[in-house]
Coordinates of C-alpha atoms and ligand atoms in Angstrom, one line a residue:
M216 CA -0.1 0.0 -0.2
M217 CA 1.5 3.6 -1.0
M218 CA -0.2 6.6 0.7
L219 CA 0.6 9.7 -1.0
T220 CA 0.0 13.3 1.0
T221 CA 0.8 16.6 -0.8
I222 CA 1.3 19.4 1.3
P223 CA 1.1 22.8 -0.5
L224 CA 3.6 25.6 0.5
E225 CA 0.7 28.0 1.6
R226 CA 1.8 31.4 1.0
S227 CA 0.1 34.8 2.1
P228 CA -2.1 36.0 -1.0
H229 CA -1.1 39.4 0.1
A230 CA 2.6 38.9 -0.2
A231 CA 4.3 42.0 -2.2
S232 CA 7.1 40.0 -3.5
P233 CA 7.9 36.2 -4.5
N234 CA 10.0 35.8 -1.3
D235 CA 7.6 37.7 1.0
G236 CA 6.7 35.7 3.8
L237 CA 8.5 32.5 2.3
D238 CA 10.1 31.7 5.2
D239 CA 7.1 31.4 7.6
A240 CA 5.3 29.3 4.8
L241 CA 8.4 27.2 4.9
D242 CA 8.4 26.9 8.5
A243 CA 5.0 25.9 8.2
L244 CA 5.4 23.0 5.8
D245 CA 8.1 21.9 7.8
A246 CA 6.1 21.4 10.5
A247 CA 3.4 19.8 8.7
L248 CA 6.1 17.7 7.3
D249 CA 7.1 16.6 11.1
A250 CA 4.1 15.9 11.9
A251 CA 3.3 13.4 9.1
V252 CA 6.4 11.8 9.4
D253 CA 5.6 11.3 13.3
D254 CA 1.9 9.8 12.2
A255 CA 4.1 7.4 9.8
L256 CA 6.5 6.1 12.5
N257 CA 3.7 5.7 15.1
S258 CA 2.0 3.6 12.5
S259 CA 5.4 1.9 11.9
M260 CA 5.3 1.9 8.4
T261 CA 8.5 2.0 6.4
F262 CA 8.3 5.4 4.7
A263 CA 10.1 8.1 2.8
V264 CA 9.6 11.7 2.4
Q265 CA 10.7 13.9 -0.7
S266 CA 10.7 17.6 -1.2
V267 CA 9.8 18.1 -4.8
R268 CA 10.3 21.4 -7.1
F269 CA 8.4 22.5 -9.9
D270 CA 9.9 24.5 -12.6
D271 CA 7.4 24.6 -14.9
D272 CA 4.2 22.9 -16.1
E273 CA 6.5 19.5 -17.4
Y274 CA 6.3 19.0 -13.6
H275 CA 2.8 19.2 -13.0
P276 CA 1.5 17.2 -10.4
S277 CA -0.3 15.0 -12.6
N278 CA 3.2 13.3 -14.0
L279 CA 4.0 12.8 -10.3
D280 CA 2.1 9.8 -9.3
M281 CA 3.9 7.7 -11.7
G282 CA 7.3 6.6 -10.5
F283 CA 9.7 7.7 -7.9
A284 CA 9.3 11.1 -8.3
H285 CA 6.9 11.9 -5.4
V286 CA 8.9 9.7 -2.9
V287 CA 11.8 9.3 -0.8
T288 CA 14.4 11.4 1.5
R289 CA 13.7 14.7 2.4
R290 CA 16.6 17.0 1.5
G291 CA 17.6 20.2 2.8
L292 CA 16.4 23.4 1.1
S293 CA 19.0 25.0 -1.3
S294 CA 19.1 28.6 -1.8
N295 CA 17.5 27.9 -5.3
D296 CA 14.8 26.6 -3.5
N297 CA 14.0 29.7 -2.0
D298 CA 12.1 31.3 -5.1
D299 CA 8.6 31.5 -6.6
N300 CA 9.2 28.0 -8.3
Y301 CA 9.3 26.2 -5.1
Q302 CA 5.6 25.2 -4.8
Q303 CA 5.0 22.0 -3.2
Q304 CA 6.4 19.5 -1.2
V305 CA 5.4 15.9 -1.2
L306 CA 5.1 13.1 1.1
A307 CA 5.0 9.5 0.3
T308 CA 4.6 6.7 2.7
C309 CA 5.4 3.3 1.5
T310 CA 5.6 -0.1 2.9
G311 CA 5.6 -3.7 1.4
E312 CA 6.3 -4.5 -1.9
D313 CA 5.8 -0.7 -2.9
V314 CA 8.8 0.4 -0.8
V315 CA 11.1 -1.5 -3.2
R316 CA 9.1 -0.3 -6.4
D317 CA 8.1 3.1 -5.5
C318 CA 10.8 4.2 -2.7
L319 CA 14.2 3.5 -4.0
D320 CA 15.9 6.9 -4.0
L321 CA 17.2 7.4 -7.4
T322 CA 18.5 10.8 -8.3
C323 CA 19.7 11.9 -11.8
G324 CA 22.6 14.4 -11.4
A325 CA 21.3 16.7 -13.7
L326 CA 18.4 17.2 -12.0
D327 CA 20.2 18.3 -8.8
D328 CA 20.7 21.9 -8.3
E329 CA 24.1 21.2 -6.9
N330 CA 25.1 19.0 -9.5
T331 CA 24.5 21.1 -12.7
Q332 CA 28.4 21.2 -13.0
I333 CA 28.0 17.9 -14.7
N334 CA 26.8 19.4 -18.0
K335 CA 29.8 21.8 -18.2
S336 CA 32.7 19.4 -17.2
D337 CA 33.7 15.8 -17.9
E338 CA 33.8 15.2 -14.2
C339 CA 30.7 14.5 -12.1
S340 CA 30.7 16.5 -8.9
Y341 CA 28.8 13.5 -7.2
F342 CA 30.8 10.7 -8.4
D343 CA 33.2 10.4 -5.4
D344 CA 30.0 11.0 -2.9
E345 CA 30.3 7.5 -1.2
S346 CA 26.5 7.9 -0.1
L347 CA 25.7 7.7 -3.6
Y348 CA 25.3 4.2 -5.2
P349 CA 25.7 4.5 -9.1
A350 CA 23.1 2.4 -11.2
V351 CA 26.3 1.0 -13.1
P352 CA 25.3 0.0 -16.8
T353 CA 26.1 -3.4 -16.9
A354 CA 23.2 -4.6 -19.0
F355 CA 23.3 -3.7 -22.7
L356 CA 20.5 -3.9 -25.6
I357 CA 22.6 -3.8 -28.3
G358 CA 20.7 -4.5 -31.2
V359 CA 19.6 -5.2 -33.8
Q360 CA 18.5 -1.7 -35.3
K361 CA 14.9 -1.8 -35.8
G362 CA 14.4 -5.1 -34.2
G363 CA 11.8 -4.0 -31.7
T364 CA 14.3 -2.8 -29.2
T365 CA 12.2 0.2 -27.9
S366 CA 9.7 -2.3 -26.8
L367 CA 12.0 -4.5 -24.9
H368 CA 13.5 -1.3 -23.5
A369 CA 10.2 0.1 -22.1
S370 CA 9.0 -3.1 -21.0
L371 CA 12.4 -3.7 -19.1
L372 CA 12.0 -0.2 -17.4
R373 CA 9.2 -1.5 -15.8
H374 CA 11.2 -3.5 -13.3
P375 CA 12.0 -1.8 -10.1
Q376 CA 15.6 -2.7 -10.1
I377 CA 16.5 -1.7 -14.0
V378 CA 17.3 1.9 -14.7
G379 CA 18.1 3.5 -17.9
A380 CA 20.3 6.5 -18.3
C381 CA 19.2 9.9 -17.3
G382 CA 17.8 12.1 -20.5
A383 CA 18.7 10.6 -23.8
N384 CA 15.1 10.6 -25.6
T385 CA 12.8 12.1 -23.7
V386 CA 9.1 10.8 -23.7
D387 CA 5.6 11.9 -22.8
V388 CA 5.6 10.1 -19.7
A389 CA 1.8 10.6 -18.9
S390 CA 0.3 9.5 -22.1
S391 CA 3.0 6.6 -22.9
G392 CA 2.2 4.3 -19.9
Y393 CA 5.9 4.2 -19.2
G394 CA 5.6 6.0 -16.0
V395 CA 8.0 4.0 -14.1
K396 CA 11.1 5.9 -13.2
S397 CA 9.9 8.8 -15.3
A398 CA 12.2 11.7 -13.6
Q399 CA 14.9 10.1 -15.4
M400 CA 13.5 12.0 -18.6
N401 CA 13.8 15.7 -19.3
V402 CA 17.3 16.2 -18.3
W403 CA 18.3 18.1 -20.9
E404 CA 15.0 20.1 -21.3
V405 CA 15.3 21.2 -17.8
D406 CA 18.6 22.6 -18.6
G407 CA 17.4 24.1 -22.0
D408 CA 21.1 23.2 -22.7
A409 CA 21.5 21.6 -26.3
T410 CA 25.2 23.3 -26.4
I411 CA 26.7 20.8 -23.9
M412 CA 26.7 18.1 -26.3
T413 CA 28.2 19.8 -29.4
G414 CA 31.0 17.8 -31.0
A415 CA 31.0 15.3 -33.8
E416 CA 27.7 13.6 -32.6
G417 CA 25.7 16.8 -32.7
D418 CA 22.9 17.7 -30.1
W419 CA 22.0 15.3 -27.7
P420 CA 18.6 13.4 -29.0
K421 CA 15.9 15.2 -27.9
E422 CA 12.9 13.9 -30.2
P423 CA 10.0 12.0 -28.4
G424 CA 10.9 8.5 -27.5
I425 CA 11.7 6.8 -24.4
P426 CA 13.7 7.8 -21.3
G427 CA 17.4 6.5 -21.3
K428 CA 17.1 4.7 -24.4
E429 CA 20.1 5.3 -27.2
M430 CA 22.8 7.0 -25.2
H431 CA 25.7 6.3 -27.8
F432 CA 28.4 6.4 -25.4
F433 CA 30.2 3.6 -26.7
D434 CA 29.9 4.1 -30.8
W435 CA 30.0 8.0 -30.7
D436 CA 33.7 8.8 -30.5
A437 CA 32.9 12.6 -29.0
R438 CA 31.2 10.8 -26.1
W439 CA 33.3 8.0 -25.5
Q440 CA 36.3 10.2 -25.6
R441 CA 35.0 12.0 -22.3
G442 CA 35.6 8.9 -20.0
R443 CA 33.9 6.6 -17.9
A444 CA 32.9 9.5 -15.2
F445 CA 31.1 11.1 -18.1
M446 CA 29.1 8.1 -18.7
L447 CA 28.5 6.9 -14.9
C448 CA 27.3 10.7 -14.4
H449 CA 24.3 10.1 -16.6
Y450 CA 23.0 7.1 -14.5
P451 CA 21.0 7.6 -11.8
R452 CA 22.4 7.4 -8.2
I453 CA 20.8 5.6 -5.5
R454 CA 21.0 7.6 -2.2
S455 CA 21.9 5.7 0.8
S456 CA 22.5 8.6 3.0
S457 CA 18.8 9.5 4.0
S458 CA 18.1 8.9 7.3
L459 CA 14.6 8.3 6.6
L460 CA 15.5 5.5 4.2
S461 CA 16.7 2.0 5.3
S462 CA 19.9 1.3 4.2
S463 CA 19.1 -2.1 2.7
L464 CA 16.8 -0.4 0.8
A465 CA 19.0 1.9 -0.6
E466 CA 21.6 -0.7 -1.4
Q467 CA 19.1 -2.9 -3.2
R468 CA 21.0 -3.9 -6.3
M469 CA 19.9 -1.7 -9.2
V470 CA 21.0 -2.6 -12.7
G471 CA 21.6 0.2 -15.4
L472 CA 20.6 -0.5 -18.9
D473 CA 22.0 1.0 -22.0
S474 CA 20.1 0.3 -24.8
T475 CA 21.8 1.6 -28.0
P476 CA 20.7 -0.9 -30.8
D477 CA 23.6 0.7 -33.2
Y478 CA 26.4 -0.7 -30.7
L479 CA 25.6 -4.5 -32.5
I480 CA 27.0 -3.1 -35.8
K481 CA 29.7 -0.9 -34.6
A482 CA 33.2 -2.3 -34.7
D483 CA 34.9 -0.6 -31.9
V484 CA 32.1 -0.8 -29.3
P485 CA 32.8 -4.5 -27.5
E486 CA 36.2 -3.7 -27.0
R487 CA 35.5 -0.3 -25.6
V488 CA 32.4 -1.9 -23.2
A489 CA 35.2 -4.5 -22.1
S490 CA 37.3 -1.9 -21.1
L491 CA 34.9 0.1 -18.9
L492 CA 33.8 -3.0 -17.3
R493 CA 37.3 -4.0 -16.3
S494 CA 38.1 -0.6 -15.0
Y495 CA 34.5 -0.7 -13.0
R496 CA 35.6 -4.2 -11.6
S497 CA 39.0 -3.3 -10.3
S498 CA 37.8 0.0 -8.8
N499 CA 34.8 -1.3 -7.0
N500 CA 35.1 -4.9 -6.6
S501 CA 32.0 -5.4 -9.0
T502 CA 32.2 -8.8 -10.4
S503 CA 29.8 -8.0 -13.5
Q504 CA 31.1 -9.3 -16.9
G505 CA 28.4 -7.6 -18.7
R506 CA 25.1 -9.2 -20.1
F507 CA 23.9 -8.3 -23.9
L508 CA 20.5 -8.8 -25.4
V509 CA 19.9 -8.7 -29.2
V510 CA 16.5 -8.9 -30.6
L511 CA 16.8 -10.9 -33.7
R512 CA 14.0 -9.8 -36.7
D513 CA 13.6 -11.1 -40.3
P514 CA 16.4 -9.3 -41.9
V515 CA 14.1 -8.2 -45.0
D516 CA 11.3 -7.1 -42.7
R517 CA 14.4 -5.0 -40.6
F518 CA 15.3 -3.6 -43.8
A519 CA 12.2 -2.2 -44.8
S520 CA 11.7 -0.7 -41.5
W521 CA 15.3 0.7 -41.4
F522 CA 14.2 2.7 -45.1
A523 CA 11.0 4.1 -43.8
M524 CA 13.1 5.5 -40.8
A525 CA 15.8 6.7 -43.1
F526 CA 13.5 8.1 -45.5
E527 CA 11.1 9.8 -43.2
A528 CA 14.2 11.1 -41.4
G529 CA 15.4 12.8 -44.7
W530 CA 18.8 10.8 -44.4
L531 CA 18.5 9.4 -48.0
D532 CA 17.3 12.6 -49.7
D533 CA 20.0 12.9 -52.0
R534 CA 20.3 9.6 -52.7
I535 CA 16.8 8.9 -54.0
E536 CA 16.0 9.6 -57.7
P537 CA 13.9 12.8 -58.0
A538 CA 11.5 10.7 -59.8
Y539 CA 10.6 8.5 -56.9
R540 CA 10.5 11.0 -54.0
S541 CA 7.0 11.6 -53.9
D542 CA 6.3 7.5 -53.7
V543 CA 7.9 6.0 -50.8
S544 CA 7.0 2.4 -51.9
K545 CA 8.7 3.0 -55.3
A546 CA 11.4 4.8 -53.8
A547 CA 12.2 1.7 -51.5
S548 CA 12.1 -0.8 -53.9
E549 CA 14.3 1.2 -56.4
Y550 CA 16.7 1.8 -53.7
T551 CA 16.9 -1.8 -52.2
L552 CA 17.8 -3.0 -55.9
R553 CA 20.6 -0.4 -56.3
Q554 CA 21.9 -1.2 -52.7
I555 CA 22.3 -5.0 -53.6
E556 CA 23.9 -4.0 -56.8
A557 CA 26.4 -1.8 -55.2
W558 CA 27.2 -4.5 -52.3
Q559 CA 27.8 -7.2 -54.8
A560 CA 30.2 -4.9 -56.7
C561 CA 32.0 -4.0 -53.4
R562 CA 32.4 -7.5 -52.3
Q563 CA 33.9 -8.4 -55.8
R564 CA 36.4 -5.5 -55.4
H565 CA 37.6 -6.7 -52.1
E566 CA 37.3 -10.5 -52.4
T567 CA 41.0 -10.6 -53.9
E568 CA 42.2 -8.6 -50.9
L569 CA 41.2 -11.2 -48.5
G570 CA 43.4 -14.2 -50.2
G571 CA 43.2 -17.2 -48.6
M572 CA 40.3 -16.5 -46.0
A573 CA 37.5 -19.0 -46.1
R574 CA 34.7 -17.8 -48.4
G575 CA 31.3 -17.5 -46.8
S576 CA 32.9 -17.7 -43.2
D577 CA 31.7 -15.1 -40.7
H578 CA 35.4 -14.0 -40.7
F579 CA 35.1 -13.5 -44.2
W580 CA 31.8 -11.6 -44.2
G581 CA 33.0 -9.6 -41.3
N582 CA 36.0 -8.1 -43.3
I583 CA 33.8 -7.5 -46.3
M584 CA 31.4 -5.6 -44.2
R585 CA 34.3 -3.6 -42.7
L586 CA 35.5 -2.9 -45.9
C587 CA 32.3 -2.0 -47.9
S588 CA 31.1 0.0 -45.0
Y589 CA 33.6 2.5 -46.2
D590 CA 32.8 2.2 -49.7
M591 CA 29.0 2.0 -49.1
V592 CA 28.7 5.6 -48.2
D593 CA 25.0 5.2 -49.3
D594 CA 24.2 2.6 -46.7
V595 CA 23.6 5.1 -43.7
N596 CA 25.4 4.6 -40.6
L597 CA 25.5 0.8 -41.9
G598 CA 21.8 0.6 -40.9
G599 CA 20.9 -0.3 -44.2
L600 CA 21.7 -3.7 -45.8
L601 CA 24.8 -4.3 -43.7
G602 CA 22.5 -4.0 -40.7
G603 CA 21.1 -7.7 -41.4
F604 CA 24.2 -9.4 -41.1
Y605 CA 23.6 -10.7 -37.5
A606 CA 25.9 -13.7 -37.7
A607 CA 29.0 -11.7 -38.2
Q608 CA 27.9 -8.7 -35.8
L609 CA 27.4 -11.3 -33.3
R610 CA 30.8 -13.4 -33.9
H611 CA 32.6 -10.1 -33.6
W612 CA 31.2 -9.3 -30.2
W613 CA 31.7 -13.1 -29.3
R614 CA 35.5 -12.5 -29.8
I615 CA 35.6 -10.0 -26.9
F616 CA 32.6 -11.7 -24.9
H617 CA 31.5 -15.4 -23.9
P618 CA 28.2 -16.4 -25.7
S619 CA 26.8 -17.2 -22.3
Q620 CA 26.7 -13.5 -21.5
F621 CA 24.1 -13.0 -24.8
R622 CA 20.6 -13.5 -24.8
L623 CA 18.9 -13.8 -28.6
I624 CA 15.1 -12.9 -28.5
P625 CA 13.4 -13.3 -31.7
L626 CA 11.1 -10.4 -32.1
S627 CA 8.3 -12.8 -32.7
M628 CA 8.7 -14.0 -29.5
L629 CA 8.6 -10.7 -27.9
A630 CA 5.6 -9.7 -29.6
S631 CA 3.8 -13.3 -28.8
R632 CA 4.9 -14.2 -25.6
P633 CA 6.3 -11.1 -23.8
A634 CA 6.0 -12.6 -20.2
I635 CA 8.3 -15.6 -21.2
V636 CA 10.6 -13.2 -22.8
A637 CA 10.4 -10.8 -19.8
N638 CA 11.2 -13.4 -17.1
A639 CA 13.9 -15.1 -18.8
V640 CA 15.5 -11.5 -19.2
T641 CA 15.2 -10.6 -15.6
D642 CA 16.5 -14.0 -14.8
F643 CA 19.5 -13.5 -17.1
L644 CA 20.2 -10.3 -15.1
D645 CA 19.8 -12.1 -11.7
L646 CA 16.8 -10.0 -11.0
P647 CA 13.6 -11.2 -9.3
P648 CA 10.6 -11.4 -12.0
L649 CA 8.3 -8.6 -12.8
R650 CA 4.9 -8.9 -11.3
Q651 CA 2.8 -11.4 -13.6
S652 CA 0.4 -8.7 -14.6
E653 CA 3.0 -6.4 -16.0
A654 CA 5.2 -9.3 -17.5
R655 CA 2.1 -10.3 -19.6
E656 CA 1.3 -6.9 -20.9
H657 CA 2.1 -6.3 -24.4
V658 CA 4.6 -3.1 -25.1
D659 CA 4.6 -1.9 -28.9
A660 CA 7.0 1.2 -29.0
N661 CA 8.3 2.7 -31.9
T662 CA 5.9 1.3 -34.4
A663 CA 5.3 2.9 -37.7
Q664 CA 1.6 3.7 -36.5
D665 CA 3.0 5.7 -33.7
S666 CA 5.2 8.0 -35.8
D667 CA 4.9 9.7 -39.2
R668 CA 6.9 7.0 -41.3
P669 CA 5.4 4.9 -43.6
P670 CA 4.1 1.1 -42.6
T671 CA 6.6 -1.2 -43.6
A672 CA 4.6 -4.5 -44.2
H673 CA 4.0 -3.6 -47.8
L674 CA 6.7 -1.1 -48.6
L675 CA 8.6 -3.3 -50.8
N676 CA 7.2 -4.6 -54.1
A677 CA 7.7 -8.2 -54.7
T678 CA 10.8 -7.9 -57.1
A679 CA 12.7 -6.1 -54.0
R680 CA 11.7 -8.3 -51.3
E681 CA 12.5 -11.5 -53.5
A682 CA 15.8 -9.8 -54.3
L683 CA 16.6 -9.1 -50.8
R684 CA 15.3 -12.6 -49.2
S685 CA 18.1 -14.1 -51.7
F686 CA 20.7 -11.7 -51.0
Y687 CA 20.0 -12.4 -47.1
E688 CA 20.3 -16.3 -47.6
P689 CA 23.9 -17.0 -47.0
Y690 CA 23.7 -14.8 -43.8
Q691 CA 20.9 -16.1 -42.5
A692 CA 22.3 -19.6 -43.1
N693 CA 25.6 -18.3 -41.4
L694 CA 22.9 -17.2 -38.4
E695 CA 21.3 -20.4 -38.4
V696 CA 24.8 -22.3 -37.4
L697 CA 25.9 -19.8 -34.9
V698 CA 22.1 -20.0 -33.2
K699 CA 22.6 -23.8 -33.2
E700 CA 25.9 -23.5 -31.4
Y701 CA 24.7 -21.3 -29.0
E702 CA 22.0 -23.7 -28.2
E703 CA 24.2 -26.7 -27.9
M704 CA 26.1 -24.4 -25.5
N705 CA 22.7 -25.1 -23.4
I706 CA 22.7 -21.1 -23.0
A707 CA 19.3 -20.1 -23.7
P708 CA 15.7 -21.7 -24.9
F709 CA 15.3 -19.3 -27.6
G710 CA 15.3 -20.7 -31.4
L711 CA 15.4 -18.7 -34.5
L712 CA 13.0 -16.5 -36.2
Ligands
LIG291 N1 5.8 -5.8 -30.0 C1 6.1 -5.5 -31.0 N2 5.7 -6.6 -32.2 C2 6.0 -6.5 -33.5 N3 6.7 -5.5 -33.8 C3 7.3 -4.6 -33.0 C4 7.0 -4.6 -31.6 N4 7.4 -3.4 -31.0 C5 8.3 -3.0 -31.9 N5 8.1 -3.2 -33.3 C6 8.7 -3.0 -34.3 O1 10.0 -2.8 -34.3 C7 10.4 -1.9 -35.2 C8 11.4 -0.8 -34.0 O2 12.3 -1.0 -33.6 P1 13.5 -0.4 -32.6 O3 12.3 0.1 -31.7 O4 14.3 -1.4 -32.4 O5 13.7 0.6 -33.7 S1 15.4 1.6 -33.4 O6 16.3 1.0 -33.6 O7 15.5 1.5 -31.6 O8 14.8 3.0 -34.1 C9 9.2 -1.2 -35.8 O9 8.9 -1.7 -37.0 P2 8.3 -1.1 -38.2 O10 6.9 -0.8 -37.8 O11 8.4 -1.9 -39.3 O12 9.2 0.0 -38.6 C10 8.2 -1.6 -34.6 O13 6.6 -1.7 -35.3

């Protein structure tokens, strides 16, 4: 059971200025909080209290009944709080299961007044604060791009012990239903600061989406070069110093999740992730080896979905024949055939360079892929045709991490049996299962229907679909071999698409 009491900051309607009478009002509010805390103590409930600031309409109280924003730890008032924005304090009383679910004291650095520094420098001002346990990213949803990763990410965030990074894509939490841990969102909106992230990668993503997804820490050089502290600063902290919060609760294990589907395709990422985990293990006695999730999707459908996204985003504007620009279906089919041709030509060009390497092996394809990714500038961000070479991508990762650290999840299974997937993933992450009612819920996020992009099912004509199907045949055969090996290692119950 959870009880939420809102105690308004009562100011005299006759106040001459915003600060007039503020001290008295704050004293009255403090006294009301103390009385409420006494009540909670007398009823021997576990409880927590939090002061909440509302900066603007985004922090409308209606957002606060979802997730953790309205709970835990009573903070001292900082000088910034003595302004007109400081409108309310909220008391939440929690007990039982809801304590874990709703009362963990997570805090996003950039939302904290005293920590805004992290936006301005590479160092996190609270990184050394031992009273804050970082929710370190040890779980990685690395692909495949357009595989349904947003749905899986959103469904995992419902678990009380899984957190995404602060910021990244923002989401209209109130309407999306992904309310849990909603205060992670809008970090950058709060600061109104798009300048902090200038660099090769451009602005921090701000488009509507899901909180904490697509951080690109490991594949965008400008972010990677800012170092480990920079990345960890963007994960919420668990505050254990609160006198009101039981320490066992504060120390509850949290798993940070980095869901960036481009990671699977980008050659440098596995080694970078490994080095982060190594450094984390050596400095924190952590034993985490990293856990990796990959959603697999039929490569033809994945390609169509990618095309729809790229077309809608304008990435292909100068690559589509003007005659086709007004007809997305024709554009998609024509582009597909042209890309297949370009790929075959590129492959032939490089085949001789690869000398005696066994033709058709994943290693061979991996090399061709690397070489052709430079040649095929048309294939934006490697997400087009090359995005479907799942076996070569996975083999590349398996050179660095053991296959047992991976779970391969067919999108078809995520779509049809969400509870099985949710429980298998939480088990894999050594976490208790989601509540049954939540695990069974289907999550469909980032679908064509939600966005302006064209539906993908009939995007490609029969010729283009067929050409793609036979194009991917050898790669799919390699994937089957890989999945068989994976199953023979008795790693996971999941089969192929
Ligand atoms: N539950 C479920 N069932 C079936 N299909 C689903 C589901 N969830 C997401 N999707 C489809 O996955 C596509 C989006 O994938 P991603 O979220 O991974 O895209 S992205 O890489 O993050 O941009 C996108 O595909 P298209 O609609 O074909 O574009 C989604 O519709």
